[in-house]
PDB file of C-alpha atoms and ligand atoms in Angstrom:
ATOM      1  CA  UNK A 295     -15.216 227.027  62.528  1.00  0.00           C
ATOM      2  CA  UNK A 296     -15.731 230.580  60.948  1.00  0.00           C
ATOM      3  CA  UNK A 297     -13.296 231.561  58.676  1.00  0.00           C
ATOM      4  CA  UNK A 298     -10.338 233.551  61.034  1.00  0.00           C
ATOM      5  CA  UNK A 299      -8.244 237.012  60.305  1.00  0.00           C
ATOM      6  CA  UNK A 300      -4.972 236.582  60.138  1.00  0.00           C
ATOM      7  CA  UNK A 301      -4.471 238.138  63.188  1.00  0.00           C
ATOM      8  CA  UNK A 302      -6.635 235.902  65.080  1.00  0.00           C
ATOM      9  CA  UNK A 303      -4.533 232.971  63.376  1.00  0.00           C
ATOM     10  CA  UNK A 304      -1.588 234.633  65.012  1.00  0.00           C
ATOM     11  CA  UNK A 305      -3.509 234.634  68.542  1.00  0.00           C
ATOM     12  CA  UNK A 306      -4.919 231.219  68.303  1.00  0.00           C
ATOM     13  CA  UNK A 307      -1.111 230.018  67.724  1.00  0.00           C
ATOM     14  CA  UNK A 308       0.322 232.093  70.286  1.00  0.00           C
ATOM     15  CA  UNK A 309      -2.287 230.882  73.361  1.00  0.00           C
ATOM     16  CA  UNK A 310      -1.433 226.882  72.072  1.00  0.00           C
ATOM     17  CA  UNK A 311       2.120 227.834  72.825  1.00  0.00           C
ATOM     18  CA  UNK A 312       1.949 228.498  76.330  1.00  0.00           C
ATOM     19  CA  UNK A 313       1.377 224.324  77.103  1.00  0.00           C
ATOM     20  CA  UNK A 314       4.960 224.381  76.039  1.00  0.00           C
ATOM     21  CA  UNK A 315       6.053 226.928  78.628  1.00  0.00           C
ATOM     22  CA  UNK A 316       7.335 224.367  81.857  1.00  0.00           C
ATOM     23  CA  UNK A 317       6.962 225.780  85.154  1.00  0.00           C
ATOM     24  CA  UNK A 318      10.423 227.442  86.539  1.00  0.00           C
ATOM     25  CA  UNK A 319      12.378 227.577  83.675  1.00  0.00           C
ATOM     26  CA  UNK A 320      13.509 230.939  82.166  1.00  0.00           C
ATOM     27  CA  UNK A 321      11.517 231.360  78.882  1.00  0.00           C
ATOM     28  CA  UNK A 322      13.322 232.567  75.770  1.00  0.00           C
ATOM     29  CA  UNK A 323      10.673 235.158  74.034  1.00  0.00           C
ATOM     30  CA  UNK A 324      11.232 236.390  70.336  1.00  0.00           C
ATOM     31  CA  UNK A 325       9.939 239.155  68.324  1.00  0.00           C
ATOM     32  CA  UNK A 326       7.299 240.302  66.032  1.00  0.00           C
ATOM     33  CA  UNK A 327       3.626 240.522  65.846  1.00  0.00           C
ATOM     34  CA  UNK A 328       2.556 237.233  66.698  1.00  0.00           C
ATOM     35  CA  UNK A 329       4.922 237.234  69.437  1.00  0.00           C
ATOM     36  CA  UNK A 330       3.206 240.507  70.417  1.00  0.00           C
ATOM     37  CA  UNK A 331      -0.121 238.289  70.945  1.00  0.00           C
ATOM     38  CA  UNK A 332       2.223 235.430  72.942  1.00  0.00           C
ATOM     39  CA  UNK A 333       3.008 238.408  75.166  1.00  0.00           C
ATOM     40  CA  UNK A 334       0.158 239.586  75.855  1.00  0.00           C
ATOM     41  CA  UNK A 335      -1.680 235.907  76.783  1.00  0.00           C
ATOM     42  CA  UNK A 336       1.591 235.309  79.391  1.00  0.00           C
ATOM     43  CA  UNK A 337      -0.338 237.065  82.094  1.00  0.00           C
ATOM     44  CA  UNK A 338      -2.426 233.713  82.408  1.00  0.00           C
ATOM     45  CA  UNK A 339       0.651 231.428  83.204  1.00  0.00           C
ATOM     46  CA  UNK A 340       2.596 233.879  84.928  1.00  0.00           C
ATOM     47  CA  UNK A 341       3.355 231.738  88.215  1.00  0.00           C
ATOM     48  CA  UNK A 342       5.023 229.331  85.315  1.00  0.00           C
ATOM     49  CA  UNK A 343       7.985 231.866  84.528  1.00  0.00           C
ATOM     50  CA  UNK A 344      10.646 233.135  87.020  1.00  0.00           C
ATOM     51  CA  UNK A 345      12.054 235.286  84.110  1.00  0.00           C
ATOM     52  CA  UNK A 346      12.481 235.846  80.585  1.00  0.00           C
ATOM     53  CA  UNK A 347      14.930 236.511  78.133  1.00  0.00           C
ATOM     54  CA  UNK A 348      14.034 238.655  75.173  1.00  0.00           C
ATOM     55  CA  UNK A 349      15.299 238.610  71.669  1.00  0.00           C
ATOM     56  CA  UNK A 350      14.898 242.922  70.984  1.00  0.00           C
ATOM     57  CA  UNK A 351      13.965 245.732  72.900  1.00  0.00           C
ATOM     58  CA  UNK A 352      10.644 245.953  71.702  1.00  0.00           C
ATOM     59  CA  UNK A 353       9.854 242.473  72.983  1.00  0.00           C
ATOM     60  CA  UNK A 354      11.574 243.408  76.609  1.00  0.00           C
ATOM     61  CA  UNK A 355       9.416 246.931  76.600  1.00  0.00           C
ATOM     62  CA  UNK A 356       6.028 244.320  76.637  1.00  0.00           C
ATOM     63  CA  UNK A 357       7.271 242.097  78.847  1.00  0.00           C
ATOM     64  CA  UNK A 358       8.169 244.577  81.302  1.00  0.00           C
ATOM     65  CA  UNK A 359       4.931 246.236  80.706  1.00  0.00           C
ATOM     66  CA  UNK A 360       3.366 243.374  81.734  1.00  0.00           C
ATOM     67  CA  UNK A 361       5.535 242.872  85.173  1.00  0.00           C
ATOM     68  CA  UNK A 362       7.678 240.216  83.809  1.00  0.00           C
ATOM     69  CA  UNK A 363      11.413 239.942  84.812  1.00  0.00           C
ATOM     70  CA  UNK A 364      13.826 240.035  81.304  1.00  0.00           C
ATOM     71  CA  UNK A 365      17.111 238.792  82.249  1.00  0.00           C
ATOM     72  CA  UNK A 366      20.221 239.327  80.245  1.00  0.00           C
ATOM     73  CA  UNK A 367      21.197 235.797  78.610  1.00  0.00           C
ATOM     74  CA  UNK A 368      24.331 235.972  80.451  1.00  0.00           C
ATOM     75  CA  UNK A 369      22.989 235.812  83.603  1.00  0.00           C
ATOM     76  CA  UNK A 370      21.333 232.817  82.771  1.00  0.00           C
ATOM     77  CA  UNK A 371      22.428 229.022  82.610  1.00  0.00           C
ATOM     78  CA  UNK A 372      19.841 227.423  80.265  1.00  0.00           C
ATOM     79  CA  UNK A 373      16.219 228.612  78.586  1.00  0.00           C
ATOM     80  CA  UNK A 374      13.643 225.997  78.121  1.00  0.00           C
ATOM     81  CA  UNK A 375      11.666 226.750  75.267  1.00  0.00           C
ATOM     82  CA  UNK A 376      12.400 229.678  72.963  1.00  0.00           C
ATOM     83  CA  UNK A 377       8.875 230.722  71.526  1.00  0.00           C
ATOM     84  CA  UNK A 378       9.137 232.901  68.431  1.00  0.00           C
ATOM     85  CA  UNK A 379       7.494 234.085  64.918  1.00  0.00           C
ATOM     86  CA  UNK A 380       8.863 233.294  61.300  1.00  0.00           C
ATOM     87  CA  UNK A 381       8.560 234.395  57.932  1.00  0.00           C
ATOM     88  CA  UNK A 382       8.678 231.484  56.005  1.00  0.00           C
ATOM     89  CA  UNK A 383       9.325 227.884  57.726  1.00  0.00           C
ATOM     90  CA  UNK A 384      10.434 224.956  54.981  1.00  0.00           C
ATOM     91  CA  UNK A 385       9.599 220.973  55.654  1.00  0.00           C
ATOM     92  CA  UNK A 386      12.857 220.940  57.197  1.00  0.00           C
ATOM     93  CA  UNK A 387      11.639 223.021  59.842  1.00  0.00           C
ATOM     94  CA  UNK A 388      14.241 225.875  58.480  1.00  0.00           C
ATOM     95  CA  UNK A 389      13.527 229.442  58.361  1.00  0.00           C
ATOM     96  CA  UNK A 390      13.582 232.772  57.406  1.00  0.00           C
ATOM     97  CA  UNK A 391      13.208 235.380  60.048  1.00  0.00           C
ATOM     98  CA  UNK A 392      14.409 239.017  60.629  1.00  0.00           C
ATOM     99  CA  UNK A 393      11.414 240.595  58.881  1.00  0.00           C
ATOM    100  CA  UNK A 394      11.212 242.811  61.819  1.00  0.00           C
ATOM    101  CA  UNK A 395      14.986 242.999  62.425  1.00  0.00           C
ATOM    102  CA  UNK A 396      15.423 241.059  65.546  1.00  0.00           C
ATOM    103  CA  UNK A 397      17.293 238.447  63.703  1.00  0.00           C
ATOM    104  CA  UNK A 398      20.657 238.489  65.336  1.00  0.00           C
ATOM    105  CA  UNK A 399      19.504 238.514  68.802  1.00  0.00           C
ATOM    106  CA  UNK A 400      17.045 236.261  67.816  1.00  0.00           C
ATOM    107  CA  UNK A 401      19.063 233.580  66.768  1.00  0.00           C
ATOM    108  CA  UNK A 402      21.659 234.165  69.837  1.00  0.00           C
ATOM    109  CA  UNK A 403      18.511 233.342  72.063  1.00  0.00           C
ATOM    110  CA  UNK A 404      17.401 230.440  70.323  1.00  0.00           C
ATOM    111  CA  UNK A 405      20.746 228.650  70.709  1.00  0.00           C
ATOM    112  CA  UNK A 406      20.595 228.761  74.320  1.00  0.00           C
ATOM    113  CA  UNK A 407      17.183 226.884  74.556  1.00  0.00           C
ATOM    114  CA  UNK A 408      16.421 223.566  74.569  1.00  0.00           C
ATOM    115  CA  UNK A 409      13.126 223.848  72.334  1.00  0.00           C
ATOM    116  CA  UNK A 410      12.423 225.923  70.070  1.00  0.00           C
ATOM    117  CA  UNK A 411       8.847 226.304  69.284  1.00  0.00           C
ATOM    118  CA  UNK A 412       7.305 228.403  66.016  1.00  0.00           C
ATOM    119  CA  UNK A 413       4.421 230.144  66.268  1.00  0.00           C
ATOM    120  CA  UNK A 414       2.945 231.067  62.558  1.00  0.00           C
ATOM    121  CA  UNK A 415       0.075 231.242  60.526  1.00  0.00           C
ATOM    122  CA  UNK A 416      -0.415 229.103  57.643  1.00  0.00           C
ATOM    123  CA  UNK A 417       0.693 231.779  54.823  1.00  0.00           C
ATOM    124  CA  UNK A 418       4.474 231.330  56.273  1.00  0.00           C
ATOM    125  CA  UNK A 419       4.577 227.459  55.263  1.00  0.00           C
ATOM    126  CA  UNK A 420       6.358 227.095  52.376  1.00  0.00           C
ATOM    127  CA  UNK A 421       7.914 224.439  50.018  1.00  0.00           C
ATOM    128  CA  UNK A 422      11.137 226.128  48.928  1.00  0.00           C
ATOM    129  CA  UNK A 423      12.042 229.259  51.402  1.00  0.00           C
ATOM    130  CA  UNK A 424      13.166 232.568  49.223  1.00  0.00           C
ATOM    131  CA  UNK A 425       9.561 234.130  48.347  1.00  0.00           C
ATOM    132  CA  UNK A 426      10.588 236.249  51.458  1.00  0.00           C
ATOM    133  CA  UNK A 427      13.282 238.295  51.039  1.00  0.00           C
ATOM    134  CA  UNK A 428      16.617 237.306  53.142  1.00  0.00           C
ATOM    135  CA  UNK A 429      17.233 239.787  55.633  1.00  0.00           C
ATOM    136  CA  UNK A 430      21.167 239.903  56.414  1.00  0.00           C
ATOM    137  CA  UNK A 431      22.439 241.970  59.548  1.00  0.00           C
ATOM    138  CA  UNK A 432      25.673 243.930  58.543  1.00  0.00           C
ATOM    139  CA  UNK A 433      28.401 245.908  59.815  1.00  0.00           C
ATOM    140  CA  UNK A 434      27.378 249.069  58.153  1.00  0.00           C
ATOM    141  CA  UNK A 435      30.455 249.865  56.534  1.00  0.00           C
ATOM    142  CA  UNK A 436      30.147 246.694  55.055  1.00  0.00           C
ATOM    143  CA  UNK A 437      26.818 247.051  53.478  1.00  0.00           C
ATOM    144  CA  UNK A 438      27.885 247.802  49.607  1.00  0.00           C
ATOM    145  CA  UNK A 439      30.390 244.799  49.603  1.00  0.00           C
ATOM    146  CA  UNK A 440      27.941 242.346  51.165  1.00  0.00           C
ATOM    147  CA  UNK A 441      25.376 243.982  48.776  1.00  0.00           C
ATOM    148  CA  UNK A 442      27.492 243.192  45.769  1.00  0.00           C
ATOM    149  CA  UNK A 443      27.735 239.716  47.113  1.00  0.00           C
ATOM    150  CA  UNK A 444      24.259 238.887  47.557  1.00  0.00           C
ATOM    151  CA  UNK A 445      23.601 240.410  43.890  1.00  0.00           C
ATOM    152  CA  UNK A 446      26.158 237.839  42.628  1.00  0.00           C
ATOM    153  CA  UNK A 447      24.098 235.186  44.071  1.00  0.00           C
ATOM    154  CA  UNK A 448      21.273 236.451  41.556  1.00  0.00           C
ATOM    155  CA  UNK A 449      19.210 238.776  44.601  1.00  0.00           C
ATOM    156  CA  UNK A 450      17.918 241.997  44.268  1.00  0.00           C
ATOM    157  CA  UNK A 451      18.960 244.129  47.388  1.00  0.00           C
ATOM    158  CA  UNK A 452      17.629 246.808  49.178  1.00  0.00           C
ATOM    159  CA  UNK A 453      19.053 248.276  52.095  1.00  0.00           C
ATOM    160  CA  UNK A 454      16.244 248.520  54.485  1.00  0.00           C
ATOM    161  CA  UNK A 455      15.603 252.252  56.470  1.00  0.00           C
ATOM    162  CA  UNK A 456      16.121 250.452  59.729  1.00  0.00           C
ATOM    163  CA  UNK A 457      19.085 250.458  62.183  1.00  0.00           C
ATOM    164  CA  UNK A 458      18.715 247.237  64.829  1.00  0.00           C
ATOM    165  CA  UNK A 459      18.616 246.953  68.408  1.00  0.00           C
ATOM    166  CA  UNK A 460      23.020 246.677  67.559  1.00  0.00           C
ATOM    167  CA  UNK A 461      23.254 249.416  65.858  1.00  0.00           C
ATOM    168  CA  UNK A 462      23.339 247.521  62.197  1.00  0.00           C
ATOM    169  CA  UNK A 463      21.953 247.968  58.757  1.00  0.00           C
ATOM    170  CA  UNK A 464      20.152 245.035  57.170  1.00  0.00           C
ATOM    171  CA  UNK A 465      20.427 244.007  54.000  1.00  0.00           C
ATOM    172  CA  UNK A 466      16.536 242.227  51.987  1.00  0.00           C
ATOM    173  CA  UNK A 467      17.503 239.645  49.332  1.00  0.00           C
ATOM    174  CA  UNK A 468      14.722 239.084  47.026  1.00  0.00           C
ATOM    175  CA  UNK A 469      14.438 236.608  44.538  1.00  0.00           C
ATOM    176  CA  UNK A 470      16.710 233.761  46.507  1.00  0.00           C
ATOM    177  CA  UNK A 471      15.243 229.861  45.850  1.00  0.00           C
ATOM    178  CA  UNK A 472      17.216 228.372  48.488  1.00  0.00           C
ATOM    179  CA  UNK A 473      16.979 224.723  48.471  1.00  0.00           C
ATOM    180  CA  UNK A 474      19.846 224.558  50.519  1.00  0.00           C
ATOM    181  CA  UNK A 475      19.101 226.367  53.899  1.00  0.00           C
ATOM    182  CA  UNK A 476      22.446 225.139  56.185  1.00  0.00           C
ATOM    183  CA  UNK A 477      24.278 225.515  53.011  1.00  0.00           C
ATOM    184  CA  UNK A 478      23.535 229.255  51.911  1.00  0.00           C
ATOM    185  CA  UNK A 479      23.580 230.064  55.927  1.00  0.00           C
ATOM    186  CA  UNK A 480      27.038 229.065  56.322  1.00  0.00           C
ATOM    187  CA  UNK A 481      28.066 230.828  53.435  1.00  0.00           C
ATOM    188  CA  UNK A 482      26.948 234.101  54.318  1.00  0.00           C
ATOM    189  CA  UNK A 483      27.424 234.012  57.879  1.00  0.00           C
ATOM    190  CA  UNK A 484      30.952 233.575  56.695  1.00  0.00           C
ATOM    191  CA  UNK A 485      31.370 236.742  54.797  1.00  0.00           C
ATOM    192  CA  UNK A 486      33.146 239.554  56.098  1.00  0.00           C
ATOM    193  CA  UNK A 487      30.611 242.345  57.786  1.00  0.00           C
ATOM    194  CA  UNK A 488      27.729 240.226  58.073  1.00  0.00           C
ATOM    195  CA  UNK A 489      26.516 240.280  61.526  1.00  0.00           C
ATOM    196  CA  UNK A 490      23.942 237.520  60.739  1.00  0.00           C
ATOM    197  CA  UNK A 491      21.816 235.954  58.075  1.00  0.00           C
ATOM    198  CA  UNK A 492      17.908 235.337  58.508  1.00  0.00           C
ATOM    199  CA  UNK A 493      18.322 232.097  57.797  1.00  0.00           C
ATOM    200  CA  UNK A 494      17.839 229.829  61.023  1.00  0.00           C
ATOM    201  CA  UNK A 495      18.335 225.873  59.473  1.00  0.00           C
ATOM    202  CA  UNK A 496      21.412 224.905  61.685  1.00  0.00           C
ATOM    203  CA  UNK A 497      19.296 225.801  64.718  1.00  0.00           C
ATOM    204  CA  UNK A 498      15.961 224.895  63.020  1.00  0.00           C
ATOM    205  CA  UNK A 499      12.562 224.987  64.964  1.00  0.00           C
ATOM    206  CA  UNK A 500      11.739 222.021  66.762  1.00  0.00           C
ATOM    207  CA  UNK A 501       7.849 222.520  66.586  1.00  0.00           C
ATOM    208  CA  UNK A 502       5.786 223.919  64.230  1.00  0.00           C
ATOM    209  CA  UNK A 503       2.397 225.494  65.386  1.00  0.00           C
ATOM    210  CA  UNK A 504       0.488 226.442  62.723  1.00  0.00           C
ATOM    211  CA  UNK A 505      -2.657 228.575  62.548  1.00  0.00           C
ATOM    212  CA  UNK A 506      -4.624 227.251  59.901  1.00  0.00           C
ATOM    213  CA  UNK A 507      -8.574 227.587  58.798  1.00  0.00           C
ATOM    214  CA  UNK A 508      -9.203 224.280  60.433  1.00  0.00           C
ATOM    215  CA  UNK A 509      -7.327 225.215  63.803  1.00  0.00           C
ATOM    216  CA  UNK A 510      -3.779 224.987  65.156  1.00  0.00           C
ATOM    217  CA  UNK A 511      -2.022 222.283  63.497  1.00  0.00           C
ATOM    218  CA  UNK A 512       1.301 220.721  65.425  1.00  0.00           C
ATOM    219  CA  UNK A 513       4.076 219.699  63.518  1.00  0.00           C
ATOM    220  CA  UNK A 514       7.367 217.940  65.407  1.00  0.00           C
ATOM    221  CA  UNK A 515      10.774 217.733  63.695  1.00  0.00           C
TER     222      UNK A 515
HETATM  223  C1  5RP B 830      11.416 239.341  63.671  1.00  0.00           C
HETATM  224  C2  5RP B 830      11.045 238.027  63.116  1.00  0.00           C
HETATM  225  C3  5RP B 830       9.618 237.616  63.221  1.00  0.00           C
HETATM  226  O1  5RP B 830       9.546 236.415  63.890  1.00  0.00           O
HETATM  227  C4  5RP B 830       9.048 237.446  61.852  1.00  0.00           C
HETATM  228  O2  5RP B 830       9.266 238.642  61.131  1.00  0.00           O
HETATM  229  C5  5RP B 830       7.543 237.154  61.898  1.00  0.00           C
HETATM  230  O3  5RP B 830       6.867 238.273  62.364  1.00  0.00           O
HETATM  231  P1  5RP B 830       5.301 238.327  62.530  1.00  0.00           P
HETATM  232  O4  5RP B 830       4.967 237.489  63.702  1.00  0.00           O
HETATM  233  O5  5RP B 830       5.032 239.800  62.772  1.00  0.00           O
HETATM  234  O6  5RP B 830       4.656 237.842  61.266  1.00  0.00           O
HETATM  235  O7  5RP B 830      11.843 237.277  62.627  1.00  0.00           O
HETATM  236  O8  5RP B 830      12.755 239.630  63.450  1.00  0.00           O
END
C-alpha cells in the first residue's frame, strides 16, 4: 500500500466505521476532524439512520448539511453506536479527548450508547496518556482555582481562547503522566467548577479503529 497522509488515515478509519452503524437505530456522532470525514461518507448508508444525535454544533451544522435529522438526546431512548475521534487512546481503551472542545457533550453522548467506537489514526495510540494536554471544561469563574489545582498536580496550564458550545472556558494540562485514567477522572470531575475532564476511562471506547500504514487495524476491549 502507498504510504497514506494523515488525513487519508483519518478517512480510511472513518468509511470502516460505518459497518458498525445498525440499520434503525439513532446514531450518536462526535466531533472533530476525523469525524468531519465520518460525516461526510454517511450519505452512502443513509437509509441505515432514522436520526442522529450530535456531540457540538459544529458536528449538527454537517449533518444537517447533509439532510440528516439531529435529535436532541432527550428525545431519544437509546443510541446504538457512538462513533467519535480521540486524542490519545491508552491499552485500556481510555482517552483523552476535548482537543476541539466538544468534550462535555461528548462524553454526555457517549453514555447513552451502547458502543462506542474510536475512530483514530495511529499517532493517537499511546502507552501512558498525558503527551496531550488534558483539556478540562470549567465554570468560568472557576478557571484560576481549578488552574491552581491542576498546577498542584505538577501541569502547566493554559487557558485556551475558546468558549464551548456551553458557554465554558477550558482549561490544557500539559505535562500530566497519568497512569491512572478512572483515578485522575474522578478526581477532577469532582472539583468544584469543573464542568468536565477530557478524560473518558469510566466510559472507555469499546473499539478501537486504527488507521495505520498497513491499513485499518481493529482492536476490541
Ligand atoms: C473533540 C475531540 C476530538 O475527538 C479529538 O480532538 C480528535 O480530533 P481529530 O479527529 O480532529 O484529530 O475530542 O472535542
Amino acid at each position: 500500500m502507498p504510504t497514506l497522509t494523515q488525513n487519508e488515515l483519518k478517512r480510511l478509519v472513518a468509511h470502516a466505521a460505518l459497518d458498525y452503524v445498525a440499520p434503525g437505530e439513532v446514531l450518536g456522532v462526535g466531533t472533530g476532524s476525523t469525524v468531519d470525514m465520518l460525516i461526510d461518507q454517511l450519505p452512502e448508508i443513509r437509509d441505515r439512520i432514522p436520526a442522529c444525535v450530535s456531540s457540538s454544533e459544529r458536528s449538527t451544522k454537517r449533518l444537517e448539511a447533509l439532510g440528516f435529522k439531529v435529535l436532541d438526546l432527550n428525545a431519544v431512548d437509546s443510541i446504538g453506536v457512538y462513533i467519535d475521534g480521540a486524542d490519545e487512546i491508552d491499552p485500556g481503551f481510555s482517552m483523552i479527548k476535548g482537543g476541539g472542545g466538544a468534550l462535555t457533550r461528548e462524553k454526555i453522548v457517549a453514555s447513552a450508547a451502547k458502543k462506542f467506537v474510536c475512530i483514530a489514526d495511529a499517532s493517537k495510540k499511546v502507552d501512558v496518556l498525558g503527551r496531550f494536554p488534558l483539556p478540562v471544561e470549567v465554570i468560568p469563574m472557576a478557571a484560576g482555582v481549578v488552574r491552581r489545582r491542576l498546577e498542584a498536580l505538577g501541569a502547566q496550564v493554559k487557558l485556551r481562547d475558546f468558549v464551548t458550545d456551553n458557554g465554558c472556558r477550558i482549561l490544557d494540562a500539559a505535562g500530566l503522566r497519568i497512569n491512572d485514567p478512572k483515578g485522575l477522572e474522578a478526581v477532577i470531575n469532582a472539583w468544584p467548577g469543573v464542568v468536565t475532564v477530557g478524560l473518558f476511562a469510566e466510559r472507555g471506547a469499546d473499539v478501537l479503529l486504527l488507521g495505520t500504514a498497513d491499513g485499518v487495524k481493529t482492536f476490541t476491549r
